[in-house]
């Protein structure tokens, strides 16, 4: 499937996406729900994670992608912007760097960035789609990642082939299993080596994720039984009504019902733990956002003087109000959803 951008689809525009969400007749507003939960305005807690979106380039074009990533995207973070991120890391005591994309490994400076973060003794997370580890130039990445003690958070829609290939494309499942086997051979996911391997699943369709704990037990059993594959934890993410998933919701006639379902399932306990409170997201061009979803909707941080990583000012950012909109119902529905899985 080509990206929205390459098809000239109106939903490639963030403004059109927000307009589409705003035209829906929702019974409640996100701000209203936050007020009821005594969380309005939403404020940051301690900044623990600097999430770097190093580009929209990806070797896949998954149906649900909230980034509209794909092989035809050319937006990638430059070495200069990465250097600004490293300076920000040094100025603030942020323990974790979470590298995402697209497929972050396709950024030509990915390995350099990982090494620089590790040299500063930061915990590094790579959000990996698994199949990139099976492509020619990147076959040695598992060894590089293990040598640098990088935590891997790997997306896999389902432990069965059909569900995965339906969402990500034919052949993706077999390549993903092959990559997982190679990671296991290096000690990833064995629970002893310290090489943490997390799998991330999201529902195929307009559904909320099932209970994460019971899903994890089922996935561990099935991947071990079918393929001898092990992993440490499973995160269940809600599909966000953004970009290609928004397009799918619209075209399949599921949009209004899905948004109503998310809003009706607002959970104050999940809202208290949303990832924008302890994470700052950096776009490929250095713009700062409250989260990766706001990034895709081009909603930068409200703190105007610190909107680019070159002006990073942790004190001012700590005082900001987080920018929220209707898509935020995706983070607070049911057990909640964040880059670290369910919240409540
Ligand atoms: S969901 Fe992930 S792997 Fe799929 S196209 Fe988007 S960035 Fe690439
Ligand atoms: S979408 Fe972003 S800003 Fe909104 S609640 Fe989720 S993490 Fe926070």
mmCIF file with all atom_site columns, N, CA and C in Angstrom, residues 113-170:
data_model
loop_
_atom_site.group_PDB
_atom_site.id
_atom_site.type_symbol
_atom_site.label_atom_id
_atom_site.label_alt_id
_atom_site.label_comp_id
_atom_site.label_asym_id
_atom_site.label_entity_id
_atom_site.label_seq_id
_atom_site.pdbx_PDB_ins_code
_atom_site.Cartn_x
_atom_site.Cartn_y
_atom_site.Cartn_z
_atom_site.occupancy
_atom_site.B_iso_or_equiv
_atom_site.pdbx_formal_charge
_atom_site.auth_seq_id
_atom_site.auth_comp_id
_atom_site.auth_asym_id
_atom_site.auth_atom_id
_atom_site.pdbx_PDB_model_num
ATOM 1   N N  . UNK A 1 113 ? 24.218 7.336   16.496 1.00 0.00 ? 113 UNK A N  1
ATOM 2   C CA . UNK A 1 113 ? 23.358 7.881   17.557 1.00 0.00 ? 113 UNK A CA 1
ATOM 3   C C  . UNK A 1 113 ? 23.303 6.940   18.764 1.00 0.00 ? 113 UNK A C  1
ATOM 4   N N  . UNK A 1 114 ? 23.113 5.659   18.494 1.00 0.00 ? 114 UNK A N  1
ATOM 5   C CA . UNK A 1 114 ? 23.058 4.680   19.584 1.00 0.00 ? 114 UNK A CA 1
ATOM 6   C C  . UNK A 1 114 ? 24.364 4.716   20.387 1.00 0.00 ? 114 UNK A C  1
ATOM 7   N N  . UNK A 1 115 ? 25.477 4.709   19.680 1.00 0.00 ? 115 UNK A N  1
ATOM 8   C CA . UNK A 1 115 ? 26.774 4.701   20.377 1.00 0.00 ? 115 UNK A CA 1
ATOM 9   C C  . UNK A 1 115 ? 26.967 5.962   21.211 1.00 0.00 ? 115 UNK A C  1
ATOM 10  N N  . UNK A 1 116 ? 26.538 7.095   20.673 1.00 0.00 ? 116 UNK A N  1
ATOM 11  C CA . UNK A 1 116 ? 26.685 8.363   21.404 1.00 0.00 ? 116 UNK A CA 1
ATOM 12  C C  . UNK A 1 116 ? 25.814 8.371   22.670 1.00 0.00 ? 116 UNK A C  1
ATOM 13  N N  . UNK A 1 117 ? 24.624 7.841   22.570 1.00 0.00 ? 117 UNK A N  1
ATOM 14  C CA . UNK A 1 117 ? 23.741 7.787   23.755 1.00 0.00 ? 117 UNK A CA 1
ATOM 15  C C  . UNK A 1 117 ? 24.323 6.840   24.795 1.00 0.00 ? 117 UNK A C  1
ATOM 16  N N  . UNK A 1 118 ? 24.839 5.709   24.346 1.00 0.00 ? 118 UNK A N  1
ATOM 17  C CA . UNK A 1 118 ? 25.421 4.732   25.284 1.00 0.00 ? 118 UNK A CA 1
ATOM 18  C C  . UNK A 1 118 ? 26.693 5.293   25.929 1.00 0.00 ? 118 UNK A C  1
ATOM 19  N N  . UNK A 1 119 ? 27.462 6.059   25.145 1.00 0.00 ? 119 UNK A N  1
ATOM 20  C CA . UNK A 1 119 ? 28.672 6.671   25.707 1.00 0.00 ? 119 UNK A CA 1
ATOM 21  C C  . UNK A 1 119 ? 28.305 7.647   26.825 1.00 0.00 ? 119 UNK A C  1
ATOM 22  N N  . UNK A 1 120 ? 27.098 8.172   26.789 1.00 0.00 ? 120 UNK A N  1
ATOM 23  C CA . UNK A 1 120 ? 26.607 9.064   27.849 1.00 0.00 ? 120 UNK A CA 1
ATOM 24  C C  . UNK A 1 120 ? 25.836 8.280   28.903 1.00 0.00 ? 120 UNK A C  1
ATOM 25  N N  . UNK A 1 121 ? 25.956 6.978   28.843 1.00 0.00 ? 121 UNK A N  1
ATOM 26  C CA . UNK A 1 121 ? 25.381 6.077   29.840 1.00 0.00 ? 121 UNK A CA 1
ATOM 27  C C  . UNK A 1 121 ? 23.850 6.168   29.908 1.00 0.00 ? 121 UNK A C  1
ATOM 28  N N  . UNK A 1 122 ? 23.216 6.400   28.780 1.00 0.00 ? 122 UNK A N  1
ATOM 29  C CA . UNK A 1 122 ? 21.752 6.420   28.756 1.00 0.00 ? 122 UNK A CA 1
ATOM 30  C C  . UNK A 1 122 ? 21.222 5.055   28.330 1.00 0.00 ? 122 UNK A C  1
ATOM 31  N N  . UNK A 1 123 ? 20.061 4.697   28.910 1.00 0.00 ? 123 UNK A N  1
ATOM 32  C CA . UNK A 1 123 ? 19.376 3.497   28.448 1.00 0.00 ? 123 UNK A CA 1
ATOM 33  C C  . UNK A 1 123 ? 18.780 3.798   27.074 1.00 0.00 ? 123 UNK A C  1
ATOM 34  N N  . UNK A 1 124 ? 18.987 2.893   26.118 1.00 0.00 ? 124 UNK A N  1
ATOM 35  C CA . UNK A 1 124 ? 18.501 3.141   24.757 1.00 0.00 ? 124 UNK A CA 1
ATOM 36  C C  . UNK A 1 124 ? 17.460 2.090   24.372 1.00 0.00 ? 124 UNK A C  1
ATOM 37  N N  . UNK A 1 125 ? 16.348 2.574   23.847 1.00 0.00 ? 125 UNK A N  1
ATOM 38  C CA . UNK A 1 125 ? 15.299 1.698   23.314 1.00 0.00 ? 125 UNK A CA 1
ATOM 39  C C  . UNK A 1 125 ? 15.249 1.904   21.802 1.00 0.00 ? 125 UNK A C  1
ATOM 40  N N  . UNK A 1 126 ? 15.207 0.794   21.068 1.00 0.00 ? 126 UNK A N  1
ATOM 41  C CA . UNK A 1 126 ? 15.015 0.860   19.612 1.00 0.00 ? 126 UNK A CA 1
ATOM 42  C C  . UNK A 1 126 ? 13.648 0.270   19.300 1.00 0.00 ? 126 UNK A C  1
ATOM 43  N N  . UNK A 1 127 ? 12.781 1.074   18.686 1.00 0.00 ? 127 UNK A N  1
ATOM 44  C CA . UNK A 1 127 ? 11.460 0.574   18.268 1.00 0.00 ? 127 UNK A CA 1
ATOM 45  C C  . UNK A 1 127 ? 11.605 -0.017  16.872 1.00 0.00 ? 127 UNK A C  1
ATOM 46  N N  . UNK A 1 128 ? 11.666 -1.313  16.834 1.00 0.00 ? 128 UNK A N  1
ATOM 47  C CA . UNK A 1 128 ? 12.101 -2.046  15.646 1.00 0.00 ? 128 UNK A CA 1
ATOM 48  C C  . UNK A 1 128 ? 10.924 -2.818  15.048 1.00 0.00 ? 128 UNK A C  1
ATOM 49  N N  . UNK A 1 129 ? 10.856 -2.851  13.713 1.00 0.00 ? 129 UNK A N  1
ATOM 50  C CA . UNK A 1 129 ? 9.748  -3.591  13.079 1.00 0.00 ? 129 UNK A CA 1
ATOM 51  C C  . UNK A 1 129 ? 10.139 -5.032  12.727 1.00 0.00 ? 129 UNK A C  1
ATOM 52  N N  . UNK A 1 130 ? 11.302 -5.476  13.161 1.00 0.00 ? 130 UNK A N  1
ATOM 53  C CA . UNK A 1 130 ? 11.826 -6.842  12.979 1.00 0.00 ? 130 UNK A CA 1
ATOM 54  C C  . UNK A 1 130 ? 12.277 -7.126  11.547 1.00 0.00 ? 130 UNK A C  1
ATOM 55  N N  . UNK A 1 131 ? 11.419 -6.850  10.545 1.00 0.00 ? 131 UNK A N  1
ATOM 56  C CA . UNK A 1 131 ? 11.812 -7.235  9.179  1.00 0.00 ? 131 UNK A CA 1
ATOM 57  C C  . UNK A 1 131 ? 13.039 -6.463  8.703  1.00 0.00 ? 131 UNK A C  1
ATOM 58  N N  . UNK A 1 132 ? 13.256 -5.268  9.250  1.00 0.00 ? 132 UNK A N  1
ATOM 59  C CA . UNK A 1 132 ? 14.427 -4.486  8.821  1.00 0.00 ? 132 UNK A CA 1
ATOM 60  C C  . UNK A 1 132 ? 15.721 -5.230  9.149  1.00 0.00 ? 132 UNK A C  1
ATOM 61  N N  . UNK A 1 133 ? 15.662 -6.096  10.163 1.00 0.00 ? 133 UNK A N  1
ATOM 62  C CA . UNK A 1 133 ? 16.852 -6.871  10.536 1.00 0.00 ? 133 UNK A CA 1
ATOM 63  C C  . UNK A 1 133 ? 17.147 -7.964  9.508  1.00 0.00 ? 133 UNK A C  1
ATOM 64  N N  . UNK A 1 134 ? 16.209 -8.204  8.624  1.00 0.00 ? 134 UNK A N  1
ATOM 65  C CA . UNK A 1 134 ? 16.374 -9.252  7.597  1.00 0.00 ? 134 UNK A CA 1
ATOM 66  C C  . UNK A 1 134 ? 16.769 -8.659  6.244  1.00 0.00 ? 134 UNK A C  1
ATOM 67  N N  . UNK A 1 135 ? 16.934 -7.338  6.176  1.00 0.00 ? 135 UNK A N  1
ATOM 68  C CA . UNK A 1 135 ? 17.300 -6.721  4.892  1.00 0.00 ? 135 UNK A CA 1
ATOM 69  C C  . UNK A 1 135 ? 18.824 -6.693  4.751  1.00 0.00 ? 135 UNK A C  1
ATOM 70  N N  . UNK A 1 136 ? 19.295 -6.729  3.507  1.00 0.00 ? 136 UNK A N  1
ATOM 71  C CA . UNK A 1 136 ? 20.709 -6.923  3.196  1.00 0.00 ? 136 UNK A CA 1
ATOM 72  C C  . UNK A 1 136 ? 21.689 -6.151  4.060  1.00 0.00 ? 136 UNK A C  1
ATOM 73  N N  . UNK A 1 137 ? 21.610 -4.813  4.025  1.00 0.00 ? 137 UNK A N  1
ATOM 74  C CA . UNK A 1 137 ? 22.627 -3.997  4.683  1.00 0.00 ? 137 UNK A CA 1
ATOM 75  C C  . UNK A 1 137 ? 22.521 -4.030  6.210  1.00 0.00 ? 137 UNK A C  1
ATOM 76  N N  . UNK A 1 138 ? 21.462 -4.621  6.722  1.00 0.00 ? 138 UNK A N  1
ATOM 77  C CA . UNK A 1 138 ? 21.216 -4.530  8.172  1.00 0.00 ? 138 UNK A CA 1
ATOM 78  C C  . UNK A 1 138 ? 21.251 -5.894  8.859  1.00 0.00 ? 138 UNK A C  1
ATOM 79  N N  . UNK A 1 139 ? 21.770 -6.894  8.149  1.00 0.00 ? 139 UNK A N  1
ATOM 80  C CA . UNK A 1 139 ? 21.782 -8.253  8.719  1.00 0.00 ? 139 UNK A CA 1
ATOM 81  C C  . UNK A 1 139 ? 22.611 -8.340  9.996  1.00 0.00 ? 139 UNK A C  1
ATOM 82  N N  . UNK A 1 140 ? 23.607 -7.453  10.145 1.00 0.00 ? 140 UNK A N  1
ATOM 83  C CA . UNK A 1 140 ? 24.457 -7.524  11.340 1.00 0.00 ? 140 UNK A CA 1
ATOM 84  C C  . UNK A 1 140 ? 23.939 -6.633  12.475 1.00 0.00 ? 140 UNK A C  1
ATOM 85  N N  . UNK A 1 141 ? 22.778 -6.043  12.304 1.00 0.00 ? 141 UNK A N  1
ATOM 86  C CA . UNK A 1 141 ? 22.252 -5.167  13.349 1.00 0.00 ? 141 UNK A CA 1
ATOM 87  C C  . UNK A 1 141 ? 21.994 -5.878  14.677 1.00 0.00 ? 141 UNK A C  1
ATOM 88  N N  . UNK A 1 142 ? 21.474 -7.104  14.689 1.00 0.00 ? 142 UNK A N  1
ATOM 89  C CA . UNK A 1 142 ? 21.243 -7.739  15.987 1.00 0.00 ? 142 UNK A CA 1
ATOM 90  C C  . UNK A 1 142 ? 22.509 -7.767  16.854 1.00 0.00 ? 142 UNK A C  1
ATOM 91  N N  . UNK A 1 143 ? 23.653 -8.083  16.259 1.00 0.00 ? 143 UNK A N  1
ATOM 92  C CA . UNK A 1 143 ? 24.903 -8.113  17.030 1.00 0.00 ? 143 UNK A CA 1
ATOM 93  C C  . UNK A 1 143 ? 25.243 -6.712  17.543 1.00 0.00 ? 143 UNK A C  1
ATOM 94  N N  . UNK A 1 144 ? 25.075 -5.713  16.670 1.00 0.00 ? 144 UNK A N  1
ATOM 95  C CA . UNK A 1 144 ? 25.353 -4.330  17.079 1.00 0.00 ? 144 UNK A CA 1
ATOM 96  C C  . UNK A 1 144 ? 24.453 -3.935  18.261 1.00 0.00 ? 144 UNK A C  1
ATOM 97  N N  . UNK A 1 145 ? 23.186 -4.262  18.172 1.00 0.00 ? 145 UNK A N  1
ATOM 98  C CA . UNK A 1 145 ? 22.238 -3.890  19.227 1.00 0.00 ? 145 UNK A CA 1
ATOM 99  C C  . UNK A 1 145 ? 22.566 -4.602  20.534 1.00 0.00 ? 145 UNK A C  1
ATOM 100 N N  . UNK A 1 146 ? 22.930 -5.878  20.424 1.00 0.00 ? 146 UNK A N  1
ATOM 101 C CA . UNK A 1 146 ? 23.296 -6.631  21.640 1.00 0.00 ? 146 UNK A CA 1
ATOM 102 C C  . UNK A 1 146 ? 24.579 -6.068  22.251 1.00 0.00 ? 146 UNK A C  1
ATOM 103 N N  . UNK A 1 147 ? 25.574 -5.766  21.410 1.00 0.00 ? 147 UNK A N  1
ATOM 104 C CA . UNK A 1 147 ? 26.837 -5.215  21.928 1.00 0.00 ? 147 UNK A CA 1
ATOM 105 C C  . UNK A 1 147 ? 26.607 -3.916  22.679 1.00 0.00 ? 147 UNK A C  1
ATOM 106 N N  . UNK A 1 148 ? 25.617 -3.151  22.246 1.00 0.00 ? 148 UNK A N  1
ATOM 107 C CA . UNK A 1 148 ? 25.337 -1.857  22.875 1.00 0.00 ? 148 UNK A CA 1
ATOM 108 C C  . UNK A 1 148 ? 24.232 -1.925  23.927 1.00 0.00 ? 148 UNK A C  1
ATOM 109 N N  . UNK A 1 149 ? 23.800 -3.143  24.264 1.00 0.00 ? 149 UNK A N  1
ATOM 110 C CA . UNK A 1 149 ? 22.812 -3.360  25.325 1.00 0.00 ? 149 UNK A CA 1
ATOM 111 C C  . UNK A 1 149 ? 21.523 -2.567  25.067 1.00 0.00 ? 149 UNK A C  1
ATOM 112 N N  . UNK A 1 150 ? 21.104 -2.508  23.818 1.00 0.00 ? 150 UNK A N  1
ATOM 113 C CA . UNK A 1 150 ? 19.904 -1.758  23.442 1.00 0.00 ? 150 UNK A CA 1
ATOM 114 C C  . UNK A 1 150 ? 18.661 -2.602  23.734 1.00 0.00 ? 150 UNK A C  1
ATOM 115 N N  . UNK A 1 151 ? 17.680 -1.991  24.394 1.00 0.00 ? 151 UNK A N  1
ATOM 116 C CA . UNK A 1 151 ? 16.399 -2.673  24.588 1.00 0.00 ? 151 UNK A CA 1
ATOM 117 C C  . UNK A 1 151 ? 15.624 -2.627  23.279 1.00 0.00 ? 151 UNK A C  1
ATOM 118 N N  . UNK A 1 152 ? 15.035 -3.746  22.913 1.00 0.00 ? 152 UNK A N  1
ATOM 119 C CA . UNK A 1 152 ? 14.272 -3.796  21.659 1.00 0.00 ? 152 UNK A CA 1
ATOM 120 C C  . UNK A 1 152 ? 12.777 -3.881  21.946 1.00 0.00 ? 152 UNK A C  1
ATOM 121 N N  . UNK A 1 153 ? 12.033 -2.958  21.363 1.00 0.00 ? 153 UNK A N  1
ATOM 122 C CA . UNK A 1 153 ? 10.580 -2.982  21.452 1.00 0.00 ? 153 UNK A CA 1
ATOM 123 C C  . UNK A 1 153 ? 10.092 -3.189  20.021 1.00 0.00 ? 153 UNK A C  1
ATOM 124 N N  . UNK A 1 154 ? 9.634  -4.395  19.757 1.00 0.00 ? 154 UNK A N  1
ATOM 125 C CA . UNK A 1 154 ? 9.419  -4.835  18.365 1.00 0.00 ? 154 UNK A CA 1
ATOM 126 C C  . UNK A 1 154 ? 7.937  -5.038  18.075 1.00 0.00 ? 154 UNK A C  1
ATOM 127 N N  . UNK A 1 155 ? 7.478  -4.461  17.000 1.00 0.00 ? 155 UNK A N  1
ATOM 128 C CA . UNK A 1 155 ? 6.066  -4.596  16.662 1.00 0.00 ? 155 UNK A CA 1
ATOM 129 C C  . UNK A 1 155 ? 5.799  -5.892  15.902 1.00 0.00 ? 155 UNK A C  1
ATOM 130 N N  . UNK A 1 156 ? 4.750  -6.558  16.316 1.00 0.00 ? 156 UNK A N  1
ATOM 131 C CA . UNK A 1 156 ? 4.276  -7.780  15.642 1.00 0.00 ? 156 UNK A CA 1
ATOM 132 C C  . UNK A 1 156 ? 2.766  -7.839  15.891 1.00 0.00 ? 156 UNK A C  1
ATOM 133 N N  . UNK A 1 157 ? 1.952  -7.610  14.861 1.00 0.00 ? 157 UNK A N  1
ATOM 134 C CA . UNK A 1 157 ? 0.506  -7.522  15.120 1.00 0.00 ? 157 UNK A CA 1
ATOM 135 C C  . UNK A 1 157 ? -0.084 -8.778  15.756 1.00 0.00 ? 157 UNK A C  1
ATOM 136 N N  . UNK A 1 158 ? 0.361  -9.974  15.309 1.00 0.00 ? 158 UNK A N  1
ATOM 137 C CA . UNK A 1 158 ? -0.247 -11.183 15.871 1.00 0.00 ? 158 UNK A CA 1
ATOM 138 C C  . UNK A 1 158 ? 0.742  -12.342 15.851 1.00 0.00 ? 158 UNK A C  1
ATOM 139 N N  . UNK A 1 159 ? 0.561  -13.292 16.769 1.00 0.00 ? 159 UNK A N  1
ATOM 140 C CA . UNK A 1 159 ? 1.452  -14.462 16.760 1.00 0.00 ? 159 UNK A CA 1
ATOM 141 C C  . UNK A 1 159 ? 1.074  -15.444 15.653 1.00 0.00 ? 159 UNK A C  1
ATOM 142 N N  . UNK A 1 160 ? -0.062 -15.175 15.001 1.00 0.00 ? 160 UNK A N  1
ATOM 143 C CA . UNK A 1 160 ? -0.416 -16.002 13.838 1.00 0.00 ? 160 UNK A CA 1
ATOM 144 C C  . UNK A 1 160 ? -0.075 -15.246 12.552 1.00 0.00 ? 160 UNK A C  1
ATOM 145 N N  . UNK A 1 161 ? 0.248  -16.031 11.538 1.00 0.00 ? 161 UNK A N  1
ATOM 146 C CA . UNK A 1 161 ? 0.693  -15.452 10.273 1.00 0.00 ? 161 UNK A CA 1
ATOM 147 C C  . UNK A 1 161 ? -0.383 -14.573 9.610  1.00 0.00 ? 161 UNK A C  1
ATOM 148 N N  . UNK A 1 162 ? -1.615 -15.047 9.616  1.00 0.00 ? 162 UNK A N  1
ATOM 149 C CA . UNK A 1 162 ? -2.664 -14.354 8.858  1.00 0.00 ? 162 UNK A CA 1
ATOM 150 C C  . UNK A 1 162 ? -2.881 -12.932 9.362  1.00 0.00 ? 162 UNK A C  1
ATOM 151 N N  . UNK A 1 163 ? -3.021 -12.791 10.702 1.00 0.00 ? 163 UNK A N  1
ATOM 152 C CA . UNK A 1 163 ? -3.285 -11.471 11.279 1.00 0.00 ? 163 UNK A CA 1
ATOM 153 C C  . UNK A 1 163 ? -2.142 -10.509 11.021 1.00 0.00 ? 163 UNK A C  1
ATOM 154 N N  . UNK A 1 164 ? -0.915 -11.015 11.068 1.00 0.00 ? 164 UNK A N  1
ATOM 155 C CA . UNK A 1 164 ? 0.255  -10.152 10.856 1.00 0.00 ? 164 UNK A CA 1
ATOM 156 C C  . UNK A 1 164 ? 0.367  -9.741  9.396  1.00 0.00 ? 164 UNK A C  1
ATOM 157 N N  . UNK A 1 165 ? 0.295  -10.693 8.489  1.00 0.00 ? 165 UNK A N  1
ATOM 158 C CA . UNK A 1 165 ? 0.469  -10.361 7.071  1.00 0.00 ? 165 UNK A CA 1
ATOM 159 C C  . UNK A 1 165 ? -0.676 -9.492  6.548  1.00 0.00 ? 165 UNK A C  1
ATOM 160 N N  . UNK A 1 166 ? -1.864 -9.658  7.134  1.00 0.00 ? 166 UNK A N  1
ATOM 161 C CA . UNK A 1 166 ? -2.995 -8.850  6.692  1.00 0.00 ? 166 UNK A CA 1
ATOM 162 C C  . UNK A 1 166 ? -2.742 -7.369  7.001  1.00 0.00 ? 166 UNK A C  1
ATOM 163 N N  . UNK A 1 167 ? -2.120 -7.095  8.148  1.00 0.00 ? 167 UNK A N  1
ATOM 164 C CA . UNK A 1 167 ? -1.890 -5.711  8.540  1.00 0.00 ? 167 UNK A CA 1
ATOM 165 C C  . UNK A 1 167 ? -0.594 -5.130  7.952  1.00 0.00 ? 167 UNK A C  1
ATOM 166 N N  . UNK A 1 168 ? 0.419  -5.995  7.788  1.00 0.00 ? 168 UNK A N  1
ATOM 167 C CA . UNK A 1 168 ? 1.732  -5.465  7.439  1.00 0.00 ? 168 UNK A CA 1
ATOM 168 C C  . UNK A 1 168 ? 2.205  -5.832  6.036  1.00 0.00 ? 168 UNK A C  1
ATOM 169 N N  . UNK A 1 169 ? 1.536  -6.791  5.404  1.00 0.00 ? 169 UNK A N  1
ATOM 170 C CA . UNK A 1 169 ? 1.952  -7.187  4.070  1.00 0.00 ? 169 UNK A CA 1
ATOM 171 C C  . UNK A 1 169 ? 2.414  -8.637  4.034  1.00 0.00 ? 169 UNK A C  1
ATOM 172 N N  . UNK A 1 170 ? 2.251  -9.244  2.870  1.00 0.00 ? 170 UNK A N  1
ATOM 173 C CA . UNK A 1 170 ? 2.579  -10.651 2.700  1.00 0.00 ? 170 UNK A CA 1
ATOM 174 C C  . UNK A 1 170 ? 4.066  -10.909 2.939  1.00 0.00 ? 170 UNK A C  1
#
